[in-house]
Amino acid sequence: MSVLEASAGLVIKKPMVANIDLLDGKPSLIGITREEMAEALMDIGVPQKQAKMRVSQLWNWLYVRGVSDFDHMTNVAKDLREKLKTHFTIARPEIVEEQVSNDGTRKWLMRFPPRGAGRPVEIETVYIPEEGRGTLCISSQVGCTLTCSFCHTGTQRLVRNLTAEEILAQLLVARDRLGDFPDREAPQGTIMPAEGRKVSNIVMMGMGEPLYNFEHVKTALLIATDGDGLSLSKRRVTLSTSGVVPEIFRTGEEIGVMLAISLHAVRDELRDMLVPINKKYPLKELIDACRNYPGVSNARRITFEYVMLKDVNDSLEDAKMLTQLLKGVPAKINLIPFNPWPGTNYQCSDWEQIEKFADFINHAGYASPIRTPRGRDILAACGQLKSESERMRKTERMAFEAMMIANHGADD
Ligand code: SAH
Ligand code: SF4
């Protein structure tokens, strides 16, 4: 059954058996820059003067048509296709599990092959359909080094950063599953019109702290917003950070996407507890970095996320301090009702209190939408993501590598 016919509550699970094809360790052509792709092609013998043209062809197949099999690249000569197959992969990660919430939110658990040392990692990606748009919530790390006390991901230690390929693959898989690439029969060059797309927006709000994986996130987002490929508008891409101040300026300058800050508290003392990175980069430095964010204006505001925790940060005094703190920063405030997860001690503020808080902020002149929790029933809402991938011990890693070598031997 296609996922588009899937009904709410449906879970498709795949057995947790390592897929030998995925263990081949070939480098992927997904998630590298045009220059790197040209180098890769020349390394396998494509003449330098052809490299640029070949890159354009491949770019179109990979990012406009969404193909994941070299044999579908019909305008690439067969012998080159064979060579590409021998040296590279463009395979998608495995979808281990797919869940559909009562409200239409979808969550995918994807497993990425090890590509070299290490074992496969699993990450979660969430799709949130809304009237007139569809937002994909993408992960940047497996786990997180930070330990925000209200966040489920924060209870999982960092396993590792995702590569640019793995970050981008989340978008490609979502577009595959949602039918967001043109049909294979559609004429060459066909691009899905921006208005009709299922995935119209991206938020880097899944697992992990994107600014602790800056280079890979940058490469992936520049490819996602490349006008000759996936061509998402940079205004529809939002990167959320817990406040890695030294990387904020670069985010605007080098990636140019919209910025969101996980603020959650307006006093250093409380923020130190909720978002511990605050001890390193306290509120004043964070807000100064926001004021200096390249391209910030009333038309391109910074979003401040504020999770509503009962009796912790939800008083009207907090609301007042919030408006004072943000004076002079082009801002919108996103109030997020706390999403519970197994084992947490926090509670979500009462609805009445959230509304009072929102009213206060509105009267002070800020847009302050209350984010409707989506996908709570499948643990897909903000802060609920967590994967089962554990950090690997050295002995395990060696055993795993030995298994891979054995698999290769059997395969050859
Ligand atoms: N690490 C980045 C990106 C994750 S974004 C960051 O912290 O900004 C996920 C958003 O959901 C962040 O604003 C995070 O603070 C918030 N969040 C985390 N746990 C939550 C929970 N249990 N309920 C609601 N929001 C939560
Ligand atoms: Fe990491 Fe963000 Fe969760 Fe904090 S809120 S633990 S930074 S994912």
Short mmCIF file of C-alpha atoms and ligand atoms in Angstrom, two decimals:
data_model
loop_
_atom_site.label_atom_id
_atom_site.label_comp_id
_atom_site.label_asym_id
_atom_site.label_seq_id
_atom_site.Cartn_x
_atom_site.Cartn_y
_atom_site.Cartn_z
CA MET A 1 0.00 0.00 0.00
CA SER A 2 1.33 3.44 -0.82
CA VAL A 3 1.79 5.75 2.12
CA LEU A 4 -0.58 8.25 0.55
CA GLU A 5 -3.36 5.77 1.11
CA ALA A 6 -2.23 5.06 4.64
CA SER A 7 -4.70 5.85 7.35
CA ALA A 8 -4.11 7.46 10.73
CA GLY A 9 -2.39 5.35 13.30
CA LEU A 10 -0.80 3.15 10.68
CA VAL A 11 2.67 1.92 11.44
CA ILE A 12 4.79 0.25 8.83
CA LYS A 13 7.74 -1.47 10.43
CA LYS A 14 10.64 -3.14 8.72
CA PRO A 15 12.71 -5.81 10.39
CA MET A 16 15.98 -4.56 11.85
CA VAL A 17 18.19 -6.58 9.53
CA ALA A 18 21.25 -4.90 8.08
CA ASN A 19 20.79 -4.40 4.36
CA ILE A 20 23.95 -5.64 2.72
CA ASP A 21 23.49 -3.37 -0.32
CA LEU A 22 23.61 -0.42 1.99
CA LEU A 23 26.78 -1.59 3.61
CA ASP A 24 28.80 -1.25 0.43
CA GLY A 25 30.44 1.91 1.72
CA LYS A 26 30.51 3.60 -1.69
CA PRO A 27 30.53 7.39 -1.47
CA SER A 28 27.22 9.03 -2.26
CA LEU A 29 26.78 11.72 -4.89
CA ILE A 30 24.00 13.23 -2.78
CA GLY A 31 24.89 16.15 -0.54
CA ILE A 32 28.11 17.26 -2.21
CA THR A 33 28.70 20.58 -3.95
CA ARG A 34 28.90 20.91 -7.73
CA GLU A 35 32.67 21.38 -7.45
CA GLU A 36 33.03 18.20 -5.40
CA MET A 37 30.85 16.33 -7.87
CA ALA A 38 33.00 17.53 -10.77
CA GLU A 39 36.11 16.31 -8.94
CA ALA A 40 34.48 12.97 -8.23
CA LEU A 41 33.59 12.54 -11.90
CA MET A 42 37.06 13.46 -13.08
CA ASP A 43 38.49 10.95 -10.63
CA ILE A 44 36.66 8.17 -12.47
CA GLY A 45 37.87 9.37 -15.84
CA VAL A 46 35.28 11.89 -17.05
CA PRO A 47 37.28 14.40 -19.15
CA GLN A 48 37.65 17.80 -17.51
CA LYS A 49 35.91 19.61 -20.36
CA GLN A 50 32.83 17.39 -19.98
CA ALA A 51 32.68 17.53 -16.21
CA LYS A 52 30.56 20.67 -15.90
CA MET A 53 27.96 19.40 -18.34
CA ARG A 54 27.81 16.01 -16.60
CA VAL A 55 27.36 17.70 -13.24
CA SER A 56 24.40 19.70 -14.61
CA GLN A 57 22.84 16.50 -15.93
CA LEU A 58 23.31 14.63 -12.66
CA TRP A 59 22.12 17.60 -10.61
CA ASN A 60 18.92 17.67 -12.60
CA TRP A 61 18.32 13.94 -12.20
CA LEU A 62 19.08 13.95 -8.50
CA TYR A 63 17.35 17.11 -7.38
CA VAL A 64 14.72 17.99 -9.98
CA ARG A 65 13.62 14.47 -10.92
CA GLY A 66 14.52 12.84 -7.62
CA VAL A 67 15.93 9.63 -9.13
CA SER A 68 17.68 7.18 -6.83
CA ASP A 69 18.87 4.73 -9.49
CA PHE A 70 21.54 5.52 -12.07
CA ASP A 71 19.65 3.45 -14.67
CA HIS A 72 16.90 6.03 -14.74
CA MET A 73 19.31 8.68 -16.01
CA THR A 74 18.33 8.09 -19.61
CA ASN A 75 20.41 10.85 -21.18
CA VAL A 76 23.61 9.58 -19.58
CA ALA A 77 25.46 7.06 -21.78
CA LYS A 78 25.24 3.48 -20.58
CA ASP A 79 28.98 3.01 -20.07
CA LEU A 80 29.16 6.12 -17.89
CA ARG A 81 26.14 4.91 -15.92
CA GLU A 82 27.94 1.63 -15.30
CA LYS A 83 31.02 3.47 -14.14
CA LEU A 84 28.95 5.66 -11.84
CA LYS A 85 27.31 2.55 -10.38
CA THR A 86 30.67 0.95 -9.72
CA HIS A 87 32.07 3.91 -7.85
CA PHE A 88 29.16 5.77 -6.29
CA THR A 89 25.73 5.37 -4.81
CA ILE A 90 22.62 7.54 -4.91
CA ALA A 91 20.50 5.13 -2.86
CA ARG A 92 18.04 6.41 -0.28
CA PRO A 93 18.28 5.41 3.36
CA GLU A 94 16.05 2.63 4.54
CA ILE A 95 12.68 3.60 5.98
CA VAL A 96 12.46 1.48 9.10
CA GLU A 97 9.16 2.80 10.34
CA GLU A 98 6.50 5.16 9.12
CA GLN A 99 3.78 6.45 11.41
CA VAL A 100 0.75 8.55 10.62
CA SER A 101 -0.86 10.63 13.35
CA ASN A 102 -4.59 11.21 13.77
CA ASP A 103 -3.95 14.76 12.57
CA GLY A 104 -2.11 13.71 9.39
CA THR A 105 1.40 14.34 10.72
CA ARG A 106 3.84 11.72 9.49
CA LYS A 107 6.97 10.51 11.16
CA TRP A 108 9.66 8.46 9.48
CA LEU A 109 12.39 6.55 11.23
CA MET A 110 15.21 6.31 8.70
CA ARG A 111 18.28 4.17 8.89
CA PHE A 112 21.46 5.37 7.25
CA PRO A 113 24.19 3.02 6.17
CA PRO A 114 27.56 3.37 7.83
CA ARG A 115 29.59 4.76 4.89
CA GLY A 116 32.99 3.76 6.15
CA ALA A 117 33.52 3.10 9.83
CA GLY A 118 30.70 2.90 12.31
CA ARG A 119 27.32 1.23 12.26
CA PRO A 120 24.03 2.44 10.83
CA VAL A 121 22.31 5.29 12.64
CA GLU A 122 18.62 5.94 12.88
CA ILE A 123 16.95 9.31 12.90
CA GLU A 124 13.47 10.72 12.86
CA THR A 125 11.98 13.19 10.40
CA VAL A 126 8.51 14.67 10.72
CA TYR A 127 6.13 16.02 8.07
CA ILE A 128 3.40 18.42 9.15
CA PRO A 129 0.71 19.17 6.57
CA GLU A 130 -1.23 22.40 7.07
CA GLU A 131 -3.66 24.50 5.06
CA GLY A 132 -1.65 25.89 2.14
CA ARG A 133 1.71 24.47 3.16
CA GLY A 134 3.62 21.43 4.31
CA THR A 135 6.57 21.62 6.67
CA LEU A 136 9.32 19.08 6.98
CA CYS A 137 11.11 18.99 10.32
CA ILE A 138 14.66 17.79 9.68
CA SER A 139 17.26 16.41 12.11
CA SER A 140 20.89 17.55 12.08
CA GLN A 141 22.44 15.17 14.62
CA VAL A 142 21.72 11.79 16.14
CA GLY A 143 21.05 12.79 19.71
CA CYS A 144 22.35 16.09 21.02
CA THR A 145 25.31 17.21 23.12
CA LEU A 146 23.13 19.75 24.87
CA THR A 147 20.88 18.77 27.69
CA CYS A 148 17.90 21.10 27.72
CA SER A 149 15.94 19.77 30.64
CA PHE A 150 12.50 19.75 28.96
CA CYS A 151 13.64 18.08 25.71
CA HIS A 152 13.48 14.36 25.04
CA THR A 153 16.33 14.51 22.50
CA GLY A 154 18.45 16.06 25.25
CA THR A 155 18.25 12.81 27.22
CA GLN A 156 20.04 10.97 24.41
CA ARG A 157 23.78 11.50 24.22
CA LEU A 158 25.20 12.61 20.92
CA VAL A 159 25.83 9.62 18.70
CA ARG A 160 27.23 11.66 15.86
CA ASN A 161 26.70 14.54 13.47
CA LEU A 162 24.75 13.74 10.34
CA THR A 163 26.54 14.18 7.04
CA ALA A 164 25.21 16.62 4.43
CA GLU A 165 23.96 13.59 2.50
CA GLU A 166 21.98 12.36 5.50
CA ILE A 167 20.46 15.79 6.15
CA LEU A 168 19.43 16.20 2.54
CA ALA A 169 18.22 12.62 2.19
CA GLN A 170 15.49 13.38 4.73
CA LEU A 171 14.01 15.87 2.26
CA LEU A 172 14.43 13.49 -0.67
CA VAL A 173 12.75 10.61 1.16
CA ALA A 174 9.85 12.82 2.24
CA ARG A 175 9.38 14.03 -1.33
CA ASP A 176 9.48 10.43 -2.61
CA ARG A 177 6.91 9.26 -0.10
CA LEU A 178 4.61 12.22 -0.65
CA GLY A 179 4.78 12.05 -4.45
CA ASP A 180 6.51 15.41 -4.64
CA PHE A 181 8.83 14.62 -7.55
CA PRO A 182 7.57 14.66 -11.16
CA ASP A 183 6.47 11.34 -12.63
CA ARG A 184 9.21 9.46 -14.38
CA GLU A 185 7.30 9.84 -17.66
CA ALA A 186 7.01 13.63 -17.35
CA PRO A 187 9.07 15.51 -19.96
CA GLN A 188 12.71 16.23 -19.15
CA GLY A 189 13.14 19.42 -17.13
CA THR A 190 9.68 19.24 -15.51
CA ILE A 191 9.75 20.95 -12.10
CA MET A 192 6.96 20.61 -9.58
CA PRO A 193 5.37 24.08 -9.35
CA ALA A 194 6.21 25.70 -6.00
CA GLU A 195 2.51 26.20 -5.09
CA GLY A 196 1.59 22.56 -5.56
CA ARG A 197 4.39 21.06 -3.50
CA LYS A 198 3.72 18.86 -0.52
CA VAL A 199 6.95 19.98 1.15
CA SER A 200 6.94 23.77 0.85
CA ASN A 201 8.88 24.59 4.03
CA ILE A 202 11.78 23.15 5.97
CA VAL A 203 12.55 23.67 9.62
CA MET A 204 15.84 22.49 11.12
CA MET A 205 14.00 21.60 14.30
CA GLY A 206 14.38 17.86 14.53
CA MET A 207 16.99 16.09 16.60
CA GLY A 208 20.20 17.90 17.37
CA GLU A 209 21.72 21.36 17.41
CA PRO A 210 22.26 22.40 13.77
CA LEU A 211 24.91 25.00 14.61
CA TYR A 212 27.09 22.31 16.17
CA ASN A 213 27.12 20.71 12.73
CA PHE A 214 27.52 23.91 10.76
CA GLU A 215 29.36 22.80 7.62
CA HIS A 216 27.13 19.82 6.86
CA VAL A 217 23.96 21.78 7.56
CA LYS A 218 25.22 24.59 5.34
CA THR A 219 26.01 22.28 2.42
CA ALA A 220 22.64 20.53 2.70
CA LEU A 221 20.61 23.74 2.94
CA LEU A 222 22.45 25.37 0.05
CA ILE A 223 21.56 22.35 -2.08
CA ALA A 224 17.94 22.37 -0.85
CA THR A 225 17.61 26.03 -1.86
CA ASP A 226 19.56 25.75 -5.14
CA GLY A 227 17.41 27.25 -7.91
CA ASP A 228 18.42 24.56 -10.45
CA GLY A 229 17.50 21.72 -8.14
CA LEU A 230 15.21 21.36 -5.16
CA SER A 231 14.71 25.13 -5.27
CA LEU A 232 13.07 25.81 -1.94
CA SER A 233 12.89 29.50 -1.12
CA LYS A 234 15.34 30.58 1.61
CA ARG A 235 12.46 32.41 3.23
CA ARG A 236 10.76 29.07 3.70
CA VAL A 237 13.72 27.48 5.42
CA THR A 238 14.16 28.09 9.15
CA LEU A 239 17.11 27.06 11.24
CA SER A 240 16.48 26.80 14.96
CA THR A 241 19.29 27.11 17.47
CA SER A 242 19.43 26.88 21.22
CA GLY A 243 21.87 29.81 21.05
CA VAL A 244 25.27 28.91 19.62
CA VAL A 245 26.18 32.59 19.47
CA PRO A 246 29.50 32.37 17.55
CA GLU A 247 27.79 30.67 14.58
CA ILE A 248 24.73 32.91 14.33
CA PHE A 249 26.28 35.60 12.13
CA ARG A 250 27.68 32.99 9.73
CA THR A 251 24.27 31.39 9.46
CA GLY A 252 22.85 34.59 8.00
CA GLU A 253 25.90 35.42 5.94
CA GLU A 254 26.73 32.00 4.50
CA ILE A 255 23.38 30.19 4.44
CA GLY A 256 20.91 33.08 4.42
CA VAL A 257 17.93 31.23 5.86
CA MET A 258 15.43 32.38 8.47
CA LEU A 259 16.52 32.12 12.09
CA ALA A 260 14.66 30.80 15.11
CA ILE A 261 15.97 30.95 18.66
CA SER A 262 14.94 28.51 21.38
CA LEU A 263 14.61 31.16 24.04
CA HIS A 264 12.29 29.63 26.66
CA ALA A 265 13.38 31.89 29.52
CA VAL A 266 14.07 35.59 29.96
CA ARG A 267 16.28 35.48 33.05
CA ASP A 268 19.78 34.01 32.88
CA GLU A 269 19.26 32.13 36.11
CA LEU A 270 16.27 30.22 34.76
CA ARG A 271 17.65 29.84 31.24
CA ASP A 272 20.84 28.33 32.66
CA MET A 273 18.64 25.53 33.99
CA LEU A 274 16.34 25.06 31.01
CA VAL A 275 18.81 25.63 28.18
CA PRO A 276 22.26 25.02 29.72
CA ILE A 277 24.19 26.46 26.75
CA ASN A 278 23.06 29.77 28.26
CA LYS A 279 25.88 29.45 30.80
CA LYS A 280 28.31 29.77 27.93
CA TYR A 281 26.40 32.35 25.88
CA PRO A 282 24.08 34.30 28.15
CA LEU A 283 21.00 36.22 27.09
CA LYS A 284 22.68 39.55 26.40
CA GLU A 285 25.15 38.01 23.94
CA LEU A 286 22.38 36.00 22.33
CA ILE A 287 20.10 38.98 21.80
CA ASP A 288 22.99 41.09 20.48
CA ALA A 289 23.75 38.37 17.94
CA CYS A 290 20.09 38.48 16.88
CA ARG A 291 20.17 42.24 16.41
CA ASN A 292 23.17 41.77 14.10
CA TYR A 293 21.73 38.86 12.14
CA PRO A 294 22.42 39.53 8.45
CA GLY A 295 19.24 40.42 6.56
CA VAL A 296 17.03 40.81 9.65
CA SER A 297 14.22 43.33 9.11
CA ASN A 298 10.55 43.73 9.87
CA ALA A 299 9.87 41.70 6.75
CA ARG A 300 12.34 38.99 7.83
CA ARG A 301 11.84 38.62 11.54
CA ILE A 302 13.57 36.26 13.89
CA THR A 303 11.29 33.72 15.55
CA PHE A 304 11.70 33.28 19.30
CA GLU A 305 10.42 29.94 20.51
CA TYR A 306 9.08 29.82 24.02
CA VAL A 307 7.96 26.53 25.50
CA MET A 308 5.14 26.95 28.01
CA LEU A 309 6.08 25.15 31.24
CA LYS A 310 3.56 25.26 34.05
CA ASP A 311 4.72 27.37 36.99
CA VAL A 312 8.23 27.57 35.56
CA ASN A 313 8.30 30.31 32.91
CA ASP A 314 4.64 31.13 32.25
CA SER A 315 3.85 34.07 34.55
CA LEU A 316 2.75 37.46 33.26
CA GLU A 317 5.92 38.87 34.79
CA ASP A 318 7.85 36.59 32.42
CA ALA A 319 5.71 37.83 29.52
CA LYS A 320 6.53 41.42 30.44
CA MET A 321 10.25 40.73 30.67
CA LEU A 322 10.08 38.93 27.35
CA THR A 323 8.74 41.98 25.55
CA GLN A 324 11.39 44.14 27.23
CA LEU A 325 14.18 41.78 26.29
CA LEU A 326 13.19 41.77 22.63
CA LYS A 327 12.84 45.56 22.30
CA GLY A 328 14.36 46.67 19.01
CA VAL A 329 14.72 43.15 17.59
CA PRO A 330 12.44 42.39 14.61
CA ALA A 331 10.81 39.42 16.28
CA LYS A 332 7.86 37.11 16.35
CA ILE A 333 7.24 34.90 19.33
CA ASN A 334 6.14 31.34 18.94
CA LEU A 335 4.54 29.90 22.07
CA ILE A 336 4.93 26.14 22.17
CA PRO A 337 2.74 24.19 24.57
CA PHE A 338 5.10 21.76 26.30
CA ASN A 339 4.89 18.29 24.77
CA PRO A 340 5.25 15.62 27.41
CA TRP A 341 7.46 12.55 26.97
CA PRO A 342 7.98 9.46 29.09
CA GLY A 343 9.86 10.33 32.26
CA THR A 344 9.66 14.13 32.20
CA ASN A 345 8.89 16.13 35.35
CA TYR A 346 7.54 19.15 33.52
CA GLN A 347 3.92 19.89 32.80
CA CYS A 348 2.37 21.99 30.09
CA SER A 349 0.95 25.31 31.27
CA ASP A 350 -2.82 25.50 31.59
CA TRP A 351 -4.48 26.59 28.39
CA GLU A 352 -5.96 29.65 30.10
CA GLN A 353 -2.51 30.74 31.19
CA ILE A 354 -1.06 30.27 27.71
CA GLU A 355 -3.82 32.50 26.34
CA LYS A 356 -3.23 35.17 28.96
CA PHE A 357 0.49 35.08 28.20
CA ALA A 358 -0.20 35.35 24.45
CA ASP A 359 -2.65 38.25 24.96
CA PHE A 360 -0.08 40.18 26.96
CA ILE A 361 2.51 39.79 24.22
CA ASN A 362 0.01 40.67 21.50
CA HIS A 363 -0.89 43.87 23.30
CA ALA A 364 2.79 44.75 23.39
CA GLY A 365 2.74 44.56 19.59
CA TYR A 366 4.22 41.12 18.89
CA ALA A 367 2.69 38.43 16.78
CA SER A 368 2.62 35.45 19.14
CA PRO A 369 0.92 32.45 17.63
CA ILE A 370 0.43 29.47 19.90
CA ARG A 371 1.80 26.47 18.07
CA THR A 372 -0.79 23.75 17.86
CA PRO A 373 0.87 20.54 18.99
CA ARG A 374 1.02 18.17 16.03
CA GLY A 375 1.58 14.44 16.03
CA ARG A 376 1.68 14.05 19.82
CA ASP A 377 0.07 10.61 19.57
CA ILE A 378 3.06 9.31 17.61
CA LEU A 379 5.66 11.23 19.66
CA ALA A 380 6.38 13.47 16.69
CA ALA A 381 5.80 16.86 18.32
CA CYS A 382 8.56 19.37 19.17
CA GLY A 383 11.05 17.94 21.59
CA GLN A 384 9.66 14.41 21.52
CA LEU A 385 12.10 12.92 19.03
CA LYS A 386 14.65 10.44 20.18
CA SER A 387 16.21 7.52 18.35
CA GLU A 388 17.34 4.18 19.59
CA SER A 389 20.82 4.58 18.11
CA GLU A 390 23.31 4.33 20.91
CA ARG A 391 26.90 5.35 20.98
CA MET A 392 28.99 2.45 19.94
CA ARG A 393 31.63 1.00 22.21
CA LYS A 394 34.99 0.26 20.67
CA THR A 395 34.62 -3.52 20.94
CA GLU A 396 31.22 -3.35 19.28
CA ARG A 397 32.58 -1.18 16.51
CA MET A 398 35.37 -3.64 15.80
CA ALA A 399 32.92 -6.52 15.73
CA PHE A 400 30.70 -4.59 13.37
CA GLU A 401 33.53 -3.71 11.04
CA ALA A 402 34.57 -7.34 10.96
CA MET A 403 31.01 -8.28 10.01
CA MET A 404 31.06 -5.76 7.18
CA ILE A 405 34.28 -7.14 5.82
CA ALA A 406 32.81 -10.64 6.01
CA ASN A 407 29.69 -9.45 4.19
CA HIS A 408 31.77 -7.93 1.46
CA GLY A 409 33.72 -11.10 1.08
CA ALA A 410 30.51 -13.11 0.71
CA ASP A 411 29.12 -10.55 -1.73
CA ASP A 412 32.06 -10.37 -4.13
N1 SAH B 1 18.42 22.08 18.89
C1 SAH B 1 17.73 23.09 18.22
C2 SAH B 1 16.75 22.51 17.24
C3 SAH B 1 15.64 21.70 17.87
S1 SAH B 1 14.22 22.60 17.63
C4 SAH B 1 17.04 24.00 19.19
O1 SAH B 1 17.00 23.67 20.36
O2 SAH B 1 16.61 25.07 18.77
C5 SAH B 1 13.06 21.92 18.62
C6 SAH B 1 12.30 22.99 19.35
O3 SAH B 1 11.38 22.36 20.24
C7 SAH B 1 13.21 23.85 20.20
O4 SAH B 1 12.72 25.15 20.32
C8 SAH B 1 13.11 23.13 21.52
O5 SAH B 1 13.53 23.93 22.57
C9 SAH B 1 11.65 22.80 21.56
N2 SAH B 1 11.34 21.71 22.48
C10 SAH B 1 12.17 20.78 22.99
N3 SAH B 1 11.50 19.95 23.81
C11 SAH B 1 10.22 20.34 23.79
C12 SAH B 1 9.03 19.82 24.39
N4 SAH B 1 9.07 18.74 25.15
N5 SAH B 1 7.87 20.46 24.15
C13 SAH B 1 7.85 21.53 23.32
N6 SAH B 1 8.92 22.04 22.72
C14 SAH B 1 10.10 21.45 22.94
FE1 SF4 B 2 19.35 19.73 21.87
FE2 SF4 B 2 17.58 21.55 20.96
FE3 SF4 B 2 16.78 19.51 22.54
FE4 SF4 B 2 18.25 21.48 23.56
S1 SF4 B 2 16.17 21.65 22.69
S2 SF4 B 2 18.56 19.29 23.91
S3 SF4 B 2 19.58 21.96 21.85
S4 SF4 B 2 17.63 19.33 20.48
#
